[in-house]
Amino acid sequence: MEELKAVLESTMLADNDTRNAAEEHLKTLRGAPGFMPALMQLISGEHDPGTEATRLAAALQLKNAIKAHWTPLSEDDVRFSDEDRAYVLGAVIDVVMVEGVKPVRSALCDTAAYVCEQVYPDAWEEMPGKLLENVRSGEPGRVHNALLQLRYIAKVYEHREREARAPLDMIIEQSFPLLQEAFAHFLDLNTLEAATNMKLIVKYFWSCTQYLLPSVLADSETFFVWLDMFNALLAKPLPEASEGLEPVGQPTDVDARMAWPWWKAKKWVMQVVSRLFARYGNPKMVQDELVPFAETFVNRAALPLLETQIGLLRHRAAGGFVSDRVAMLCMCYLASACEPLPTWKLMKPHVEFLISDVICATLAFNHADNEMWEADPGEYVRRAYDSMAAITDPRNGAQNLAIDMARVRKYALPKMWTFIKNQLQAYKMTAAPDRDYAAKDGVLALLGSLERQIKASEKHMKQMETLLVQHVFPEFTSPIGFLRSRAVWVFGQYGDLPFRVKHHLGEAVRLSLNLFKDADVPVRYSAAVAFRFVLENESDAIEEVVTPIFPEIVEEYFGMMGELPVDDVVSALEHLIGRFGTLATEFAPELMSRLIECWRHYVDEGEDDEEIGMTAQNILDTCDTFLTAMQTAPERYPELEAIVGPVLMQLFDASGEGLEFLDSALEIFGTLAYFTPVISDDLWRIWLQITVAQREFAFDYISGMVPPTDTMIQRAPDTFCSAVDPATGLTFLQTAFGVAERTMEHGNESDATVASKIFISIFCHCKGRADEALPRIVGYVADKLCNVAKTSYYKVALANVIEAALLYNAELTIGALEEIGATAQVFSAIVEVAEAHKAFLPAKLGVLGFCSLLRVPPAALPESVTAGLGQVFATIVGRLVRMKEIEEHREEEAGDEEEDDDDDDDDGAGGAGGLAFGLADAADEDENTGFHDDEDGDDPEDAAYLAELEKINKQIQESRARGETFRFDVDDEDDNPDEETPVDNINSYIYFHETVEMWRSTADTNAALDSIVGAMEPSFAEAFEHFYVQGGQEKAEAEEQAAANAAQDAAAAATAGA
C-alpha cells in the first residue's frame, strides 16, 4: 500500500519525466488482482487517511482504469478479476456517500455513473435502492451525495433516444416519488443544505426530461405537482441579509449572490420550466397526440409560472435583487409567452411595465457598465462584442422580449413606439442638468433593437428620419460618452433608411466618422462597427463623404484592429473595402501588406484564443474582398499576388498548421486565379501545394479545391495538360486526376461527387489536349458508375463525366468504353438515372454529350450504341424539358424579386406624430404585422420550420429505403443561375438543332430519325419538334447578332482609320 501511495503521489509532481513514469507504471498494475480495491481503500481512508492529493490521484486512477478496461475491447485488453469487479460494485456507492472533498467526489461519481452504464440493470440491481436509502437517511452529507450521484447517472443517458434510456427510466420510476416528497420537505426549510439539495433534484429532473417526458410523468397530475413545487421555489422570497428574515444570510456582494444556493436553485428551475414551455407551451405546435396535454400544461402550469416570473421582474424593478441569470430566463419565458393566447392575456396588462421598467431599464447603461468604461475600456469593448457572454446577458433577454412582443402582437409595437417618442421628447424638453442620460440610453437601445419590426411598418418608417434627426444624431456630439456610443449604434441599425433629405444622411455619416477618433475607446469601436451597416445605404451621400478621406478611414480601422481584436471591426473594414476598394488602387500593395501584417499579429497572439483566431480568419476574408475589388485594376494583381502568395504557401504547407484558415485561403486563391491577367508560375506552384495539402491533411476540403482548380484549367489549359510537377514527375493533369481519385476511393459519395467535377473540367476546357488521359478517366468512372456508386446523386455526377467525355470526343469515348466492354452497361446506367438529373448543369451536359454522340456517323458507332439510338434521342428530349422547366422557374423567381424590390421602393420618410402612451393609432395597428388579442400568435416561421422538418424526415426515410446517405442539398445541386459552368458558352437548343439538321442531311439518317420520332410518345415527339424549332430560331438570332456586331466593328475600324 505504501508503494502504491508513493507512485500515486508521483503522478501529481510537476516534473514531466517523473510524472509520466509513474502513470505508465500504474497502467501496468491495472490488471493486477486487488489493484482497484487498493485504490478504493486509499480513497476511503479505510487503513490510512492519506493526503487529499493522494486520495484524488487514487480516484482519478480508478476512474481512468475502469473507463479504459471495464469492458474489454480485445482479447489482449486488460481484464479485471470477478472479485475486483464485485468489490467495486459493492463499495463504490458507499465510498461516494461519505466523500466530502469535491474533486474526489466528482471523480467517484463519474466512475459510478460509468459502471452503471456498463452493467445496469443486468447487474447491480441494488444500486438505485442504495442511493435512495441514503436520501431517506436525513444525514446532510449522504443526502447531498446521493442526489449528486443520481444526477451524474442521469447525465449519461440524457441525450439518448427513448430505447437507449430504458435503464434511466427504471431508476426514474424508483426515484421520482421519493424525490418529490423530499423536494416538498426541503421547500419548508430555509437552510443552505435544503437549497443545494433542491438544486440537485431540479438538475436531475432536467437531465431526466431532456428530450422527452419519462413514463412516470405520463400521469399529468404527478407532472404538475412537480411544476407546482418548482413554482413555489421560484416564488419563495429571499430577504436581504439586513432584514434578518428566513432564509437568512443572503450575501451583499453581487458575485456571491449569484453563487448563493438559493439563487442557483431558482436559476435551474427557470431553465427547466423555460424548456418545458418551449416544448408544450403552444398546443398548435405539438404532435397531435400531445395536444390535450399541452392545453392542460398552459392553463395548469404555464400561467402560474408566468405570474410568478412577472412578480420577480417587478421585485427587481423596485430595487430588490434578482440574479441576472434568473431575470434573463424570465424575460425569455415571457418572450415565448407572447404567442399562446392564454399567456398573452395574462401578460397584456403588464406591457407598459415591461417596456419601461424591464426592457428599457435592463438595456440602459448602468453603474457596473460605468465602472468598467472608466477603469478598463478595452475590457468593456471585448465584453460588448463577446458572442458567448451575450447568451446569458439579461440585455439579450430584454431585446428578445421586445422583439417578440412587437413581432407577435399587434398591440405591442405601437405601445413601444409611442413610449419611445414620448420619452425622447421628454428628455429633449428637460434641462441638461436634470436629464436622465441612462434612461435615454435604454430608450435608444429599445429603438435600435426593434429595427426589423419598425422597418416592416410603413407608418413608423415614415417618421424615422425626423426621429433620428431630432433625437439620435444630436447625441453624436453629446458630452456623455455612452450616449455617443449608443447613438452611432442606432444609426447603424437604421443606416439603410432611404433618407428623404440627402443632407441628413451625409451629415450623420460625417459625424459618425468623426467618432472614429473619439476620446473614449468604446465610442470609437461602436462607430467603426456601426459604419458597416451604414454602408448598406446606396445613397451617393456616402460616397461624397467617404471618397475624400478614404485612406484616413482605413488607417483608423487598422489602428483599432491593432489595439483590440474585435471581429466586427474587421468585418466592417471588409465591407468598406468591398464598396470603396477601387479607391485603394494607388496604395493597393501597402493596404494588402497591412492586412497580412495584421493577420500575422493575430495568429501569433491568438494561438489559444478562439475569438482572436476567428478575427484572424476574418482578416483573410477581407484580403479576398480586396482582391475582388481590384478587378477594375488588373495590373495590380501581380503585386498583390507577390504579397499574399507566401501566406498561401504557408497555409497549404504539408505540416497542416494552417488548417483552421484553409477555407479562407482557398477563397483567396480562387479569386487570384479568376481575376489575375495571367496565370503565373507562382500560382501553379500554389495549386500544386494545395494538392499536397489534400493528400496530407486536407482531404475533407475537396469542395473548396474544385472551383479554383476548374478556373486554373479553364484559363491555362495548355500548361495544365503539359507542365510537369518537378517534385513528382507527374503532369498537372495527372496530379489533378490523383486528387479526384483519392477522394473517390476514400471519401464519402458526397465528396466524390464534388471531386468528379475535376474530370468534367478537363473534358470541357482541354479540347484536343487530353486524348491520352481520356481512356483512363472514362474507364475509371465507368467502373464507379456501374459497380460502386450507390446514391442517385453520385451516379448522376458520374454520368455527367461520361457525357462530358462524349462532348470532348464522342468517338474516342465510345472506343474507350468498347475497349473495356462496358458501353452497353454504361449507357444503361445513364438512362436509369435520367430522372435524377434535376439540376440545370447535369441536364445540359446530358444534352450536349448525347448530341455529340449523335454527330458521329451511325456507321462508325458500335452495335451496342446504335441499338439504343431511339433511347438516346428520348433522353435528350427529357433533359431539354427539364432545362426548360428550370429556366421558367428562374424567370418566375426573378420576377418575384423585382416585385419585392418595387415594394421596398415604396418606403418613404415623413414627419413624426405625438401620440400619448397607450393611445395607439388604429390604422397603425392594422398595418403592423402580428396577431390580435383574441387569437393565438402562431408564428408562420415556426409552422414552416416544422413543415420543413417533416419534409426532411420523409426524405431521410426515403434515402434509407434506397440505401443512400441523405443530403440536404441534393435537389439544389448546381442550380445557382449565377454560377459559372464549363459549358456556359454552348447554347443547348442550337446544339440540338444542328444535330438534328445533320441527321436530316442524308436520306438514310433522315428516314431513321423519322422512325425514331414516330415511335416516341406523343408528348415527347411534340417536345422534340418544339426544341428543334426553338434551336433554329435562336441560331438565326445569334447569326443576325453576330453580323450586326461585325458590321459595327468594321464601322468603328473605318472611323478609326479615317
CSV table of N, CA and C in Angstrom, one decimal, residues 635-722:
chain,number,residue,atom,x,y,z
A,635,GLU,N,-3.9,45.3,-63.4
A,635,GLU,CA,-2.5,45.4,-63.4
A,635,GLU,C,-1.9,45.3,-62.0
A,636,ARG,N,-2.7,45.5,-61.0
A,636,ARG,CA,-2.2,45.4,-59.6
A,636,ARG,C,-2.1,43.9,-59.1
A,637,TYR,N,-2.7,43.0,-59.8
A,637,TYR,CA,-2.8,41.6,-59.3
A,637,TYR,C,-1.4,41.0,-59.1
A,638,PRO,N,-0.4,41.2,-60.1
A,638,PRO,CA,0.9,40.6,-59.8
A,638,PRO,C,1.5,41.0,-58.5
A,639,GLU,N,1.4,42.3,-58.2
A,639,GLU,CA,2.0,42.9,-57.0
A,639,GLU,C,1.3,42.2,-55.8
A,640,LEU,N,-0.1,42.2,-55.8
A,640,LEU,CA,-0.8,41.6,-54.7
A,640,LEU,C,-0.6,40.1,-54.6
A,641,GLU,N,-0.4,39.5,-55.7
A,641,GLU,CA,-0.1,38.0,-55.6
A,641,GLU,C,1.2,37.8,-54.9
A,642,ALA,N,2.2,38.7,-55.2
A,642,ALA,CA,3.5,38.5,-54.6
A,642,ALA,C,3.4,38.7,-53.0
A,643,ILE,N,2.5,39.5,-52.6
A,643,ILE,CA,2.3,39.7,-51.1
A,643,ILE,C,1.6,38.6,-50.4
A,644,VAL,N,0.5,38.1,-51.1
A,644,VAL,CA,-0.4,37.1,-50.4
A,644,VAL,C,0.1,35.7,-50.8
A,645,GLY,N,0.8,35.5,-51.8
A,645,GLY,CA,1.2,34.2,-52.2
A,645,GLY,C,2.0,33.4,-51.2
A,646,PRO,N,3.0,34.1,-50.5
A,646,PRO,CA,3.7,33.3,-49.5
A,646,PRO,C,2.9,32.9,-48.3
A,647,VAL,N,1.8,33.7,-48.0
A,647,VAL,CA,0.9,33.3,-47.0
A,647,VAL,C,0.2,32.0,-47.4
A,648,LEU,N,-0.3,32.0,-48.6
A,648,LEU,CA,-1.0,30.8,-49.1
A,648,LEU,C,-0.1,29.6,-49.1
A,649,MET,N,1.1,29.7,-49.5
A,649,MET,CA,2.1,28.6,-49.4
A,649,MET,C,2.2,28.1,-48.0
A,650,GLN,N,2.3,29.0,-47.1
A,650,GLN,CA,2.4,28.7,-45.6
A,650,GLN,C,1.2,27.9,-45.2
A,651,LEU,N,0.0,28.4,-45.6
A,651,LEU,CA,-1.3,27.8,-45.1
A,651,LEU,C,-1.5,26.4,-45.7
A,652,PHE,N,-1.0,26.2,-46.9
A,652,PHE,CA,-1.2,24.9,-47.6
A,652,PHE,C,0.0,24.0,-47.3
A,653,ASP,N,0.9,24.4,-46.4
A,653,ASP,CA,2.1,23.5,-46.2
A,653,ASP,C,1.7,22.2,-45.6
A,654,ALA,N,2.4,21.2,-45.9
A,654,ALA,CA,2.1,19.8,-45.6
A,654,ALA,C,2.0,19.6,-44.1
A,655,SER,N,2.5,20.5,-43.3
A,655,SER,CA,2.5,20.3,-41.8
A,655,SER,C,1.1,20.4,-41.3
A,656,GLY,N,0.2,21.1,-42.0
A,656,GLY,CA,-1.2,21.2,-41.6
A,656,GLY,C,-1.4,22.2,-40.6
A,657,GLU,N,-0.5,23.1,-40.3
A,657,GLU,CA,-0.6,24.1,-39.3
A,657,GLU,C,-1.6,25.2,-39.7
A,658,GLY,N,-1.9,25.3,-41.0
A,658,GLY,CA,-2.8,26.3,-41.5
A,658,GLY,C,-4.2,25.8,-41.7
A,659,LEU,N,-4.6,24.7,-41.1
A,659,LEU,CA,-5.8,24.0,-41.3
A,659,LEU,C,-7.0,24.9,-41.0
A,660,GLU,N,-7.0,25.7,-39.9
A,660,GLU,CA,-8.1,26.5,-39.5
A,660,GLU,C,-8.4,27.6,-40.5
A,661,PHE,N,-7.4,28.0,-41.3
A,661,PHE,CA,-7.6,29.1,-42.2
A,661,PHE,C,-7.8,28.6,-43.7
A,662,LEU,N,-8.0,27.3,-43.8
A,662,LEU,CA,-7.9,26.7,-45.2
A,662,LEU,C,-9.1,27.2,-46.1
A,663,ASP,N,-10.3,27.3,-45.5
A,663,ASP,CA,-11.4,27.8,-46.3
A,663,ASP,C,-11.1,29.1,-46.9
A,664,SER,N,-10.6,30.1,-46.0
A,664,SER,CA,-10.3,31.4,-46.5
A,664,SER,C,-9.2,31.4,-47.5
A,665,ALA,N,-8.2,30.6,-47.3
A,665,ALA,CA,-7.1,30.5,-48.2
A,665,ALA,C,-7.5,30.1,-49.6
A,666,LEU,N,-8.4,29.1,-49.6
A,666,LEU,CA,-8.9,28.6,-50.9
A,666,LEU,C,-9.7,29.7,-51.6
A,667,GLU,N,-10.5,30.4,-50.9
A,667,GLU,CA,-11.2,31.5,-51.5
A,667,GLU,C,-10.2,32.6,-52.1
A,668,ILE,N,-9.2,32.9,-51.4
A,668,ILE,CA,-8.2,33.9,-51.9
A,668,ILE,C,-7.6,33.4,-53.1
A,669,PHE,N,-7.1,32.1,-53.1
A,669,PHE,CA,-6.5,31.5,-54.3
A,669,PHE,C,-7.5,31.5,-55.5
A,670,GLY,N,-8.7,31.2,-55.2
A,670,GLY,CA,-9.7,31.2,-56.3
A,670,GLY,C,-9.9,32.6,-56.9
A,671,THR,N,-9.9,33.6,-56.0
A,671,THR,CA,-10.1,35.0,-56.5
A,671,THR,C,-8.9,35.4,-57.4
A,672,LEU,N,-7.7,35.1,-56.9
A,672,LEU,CA,-6.5,35.4,-57.7
A,672,LEU,C,-6.5,34.7,-59.0
A,673,ALA,N,-6.8,33.4,-59.0
A,673,ALA,CA,-6.9,32.6,-60.3
A,673,ALA,C,-7.9,33.2,-61.2
A,674,TYR,N,-9.0,33.7,-60.7
A,674,TYR,CA,-10.1,34.2,-61.6
A,674,TYR,C,-9.8,35.5,-62.2
A,675,PHE,N,-9.2,36.4,-61.4
A,675,PHE,CA,-9.0,37.8,-61.9
A,675,PHE,C,-7.7,38.2,-62.4
A,676,THR,N,-6.6,37.5,-62.0
A,676,THR,CA,-5.3,37.9,-62.4
A,676,THR,C,-5.2,37.8,-63.9
A,677,PRO,N,-4.5,38.8,-64.6
A,677,PRO,CA,-4.4,38.8,-66.0
A,677,PRO,C,-3.8,37.5,-66.6
A,678,VAL,N,-2.8,37.0,-65.9
A,678,VAL,CA,-2.1,35.8,-66.5
A,678,VAL,C,-1.9,34.8,-65.3
A,679,ILE,N,-2.1,33.6,-65.5
A,679,ILE,CA,-1.9,32.5,-64.5
A,679,ILE,C,-0.4,32.4,-64.5
A,680,SER,N,0.2,32.8,-63.4
A,680,SER,CA,1.7,32.8,-63.2
A,680,SER,C,2.2,31.4,-62.8
A,681,ASP,N,3.5,31.3,-62.9
A,681,ASP,CA,4.1,30.0,-62.4
A,681,ASP,C,3.9,29.9,-60.9
A,682,ASP,N,4.0,31.1,-60.2
A,682,ASP,CA,3.8,31.0,-58.8
A,682,ASP,C,2.4,30.5,-58.4
A,683,LEU,N,1.4,30.9,-59.2
A,683,LEU,CA,0.0,30.4,-58.9
A,683,LEU,C,0.0,28.9,-59.1
A,684,TRP,N,0.6,28.4,-60.1
A,684,TRP,CA,0.7,27.0,-60.3
A,684,TRP,C,1.4,26.3,-59.2
A,685,ARG,N,2.4,26.9,-58.6
A,685,ARG,CA,3.1,26.3,-57.5
A,685,ARG,C,2.2,26.2,-56.3
A,686,ILE,N,1.4,27.3,-56.1
A,686,ILE,CA,0.5,27.3,-55.0
A,686,ILE,C,-0.6,26.1,-55.2
A,687,TRP,N,-1.0,26.0,-56.5
A,687,TRP,CA,-2.0,24.9,-56.8
A,687,TRP,C,-1.4,23.6,-56.5
A,688,LEU,N,-0.2,23.4,-56.9
A,688,LEU,CA,0.5,22.1,-56.5
A,688,LEU,C,0.5,21.9,-55.0
A,689,GLN,N,0.8,23.0,-54.3
A,689,GLN,CA,0.9,22.8,-52.8
A,689,GLN,C,-0.5,22.5,-52.3
A,690,ILE,N,-1.6,23.0,-52.9
A,690,ILE,CA,-2.9,22.6,-52.5
A,690,ILE,C,-3.2,21.1,-52.6
A,691,THR,N,-2.7,20.6,-53.7
A,691,THR,CA,-2.8,19.1,-53.9
A,691,THR,C,-2.0,18.3,-52.9
A,692,VAL,N,-0.9,18.9,-52.5
A,692,VAL,CA,-0.1,18.2,-51.4
A,692,VAL,C,-0.9,18.3,-50.1
A,693,ALA,N,-1.5,19.4,-49.8
A,693,ALA,CA,-2.3,19.6,-48.6
A,693,ALA,C,-3.5,18.6,-48.6
A,694,GLN,N,-4.1,18.4,-49.8
A,694,GLN,CA,-5.2,17.5,-49.9
A,694,GLN,C,-4.8,16.1,-49.6
A,695,ARG,N,-3.6,15.7,-50.1
A,695,ARG,CA,-3.0,14.4,-49.8
A,695,ARG,C,-2.7,14.2,-48.4
A,696,GLU,N,-2.1,15.2,-47.7
A,696,GLU,CA,-1.5,15.0,-46.4
A,696,GLU,C,-2.5,15.3,-45.3
A,697,PHE,N,-3.4,16.3,-45.4
A,697,PHE,CA,-4.2,16.6,-44.2
A,697,PHE,C,-5.5,17.2,-44.5
A,698,ALA,N,-5.7,17.7,-45.7
A,698,ALA,CA,-6.9,18.5,-46.1
A,698,ALA,C,-7.9,17.7,-47.0
A,699,PHE,N,-8.0,16.4,-46.7
A,699,PHE,CA,-8.8,15.5,-47.5
A,699,PHE,C,-10.2,16.0,-47.6
A,700,ASP,N,-10.7,16.5,-46.5
A,700,ASP,CA,-12.2,16.9,-46.5
A,700,ASP,C,-12.5,18.3,-47.1
A,701,TYR,N,-11.5,18.9,-47.7
A,701,TYR,CA,-11.7,20.2,-48.2
A,701,TYR,C,-11.8,20.2,-49.8
A,702,ILE,N,-12.2,19.1,-50.3
A,702,ILE,CA,-12.3,19.0,-51.7
A,702,ILE,C,-13.3,20.0,-52.3
A,703,SER,N,-14.4,20.3,-51.6
A,703,SER,CA,-15.4,21.2,-52.2
A,703,SER,C,-14.8,22.6,-52.3
A,704,GLY,N,-13.8,23.0,-51.5
A,704,GLY,CA,-13.2,24.3,-51.7
A,704,GLY,C,-12.1,24.3,-52.7
A,705,MET,N,-11.6,23.1,-53.1
A,705,MET,CA,-10.4,23.0,-54.0
A,705,MET,C,-10.9,22.9,-55.5
A,706,VAL,N,-12.1,22.3,-55.7
A,706,VAL,CA,-12.5,22.1,-57.1
A,706,VAL,C,-12.8,23.4,-57.9
A,707,PRO,N,-13.5,24.4,-57.3
A,707,PRO,CA,-13.7,25.6,-58.1
A,707,PRO,C,-12.5,26.3,-58.6
A,708,PRO,N,-11.5,26.5,-57.7
A,708,PRO,CA,-10.3,27.2,-58.3
A,708,PRO,C,-9.5,26.3,-59.2
A,709,THR,N,-9.6,25.0,-59.0
A,709,THR,CA,-8.9,24.0,-60.0
A,709,THR,C,-9.6,24.2,-61.3
A,710,ASP,N,-10.9,24.3,-61.4
A,710,ASP,CA,-11.6,24.5,-62.6
A,710,ASP,C,-11.2,25.8,-63.3
A,711,THR,N,-11.0,26.8,-62.5
A,711,THR,CA,-10.6,28.1,-63.0
A,711,THR,C,-9.2,28.0,-63.6
A,712,MET,N,-8.3,27.3,-62.9
A,712,MET,CA,-6.9,27.2,-63.4
A,712,MET,C,-6.9,26.4,-64.8
A,713,ILE,N,-7.7,25.3,-64.8
A,713,ILE,CA,-7.8,24.5,-66.1
A,713,ILE,C,-8.3,25.4,-67.2
A,714,GLN,N,-9.4,26.1,-66.9
A,714,GLN,CA,-10.1,26.9,-67.9
A,714,GLN,C,-9.1,28.0,-68.5
A,715,ARG,N,-8.4,28.6,-67.6
A,715,ARG,CA,-7.6,29.8,-68.0
A,715,ARG,C,-6.2,29.4,-68.6
A,716,ALA,N,-5.7,28.2,-68.3
A,716,ALA,CA,-4.4,27.8,-68.8
A,716,ALA,C,-4.4,26.4,-69.1
A,717,PRO,N,-5.2,25.9,-70.1
A,717,PRO,CA,-5.3,24.5,-70.4
A,717,PRO,C,-4.0,23.9,-70.9
A,718,ASP,N,-3.3,24.7,-71.7
A,718,ASP,CA,-2.0,24.2,-72.3
A,718,ASP,C,-1.1,23.8,-71.2
A,719,THR,N,-0.9,24.7,-70.2
A,719,THR,CA,0.0,24.5,-69.1
A,719,THR,C,-0.5,23.3,-68.3
A,720,PHE,N,-1.8,23.2,-68.0
A,720,PHE,CA,-2.3,22.2,-67.2
A,720,PHE,C,-2.1,20.8,-67.8
A,721,CYS,N,-2.2,20.7,-69.1
A,721,CYS,CA,-2.1,19.4,-69.8
A,721,CYS,C,-0.6,19.0,-70.1
A,722,SER,N,0.3,20.0,-70.1
A,722,SER,CA,1.7,19.6,-70.5
A,722,SER,C,2.7,19.8,-69.4
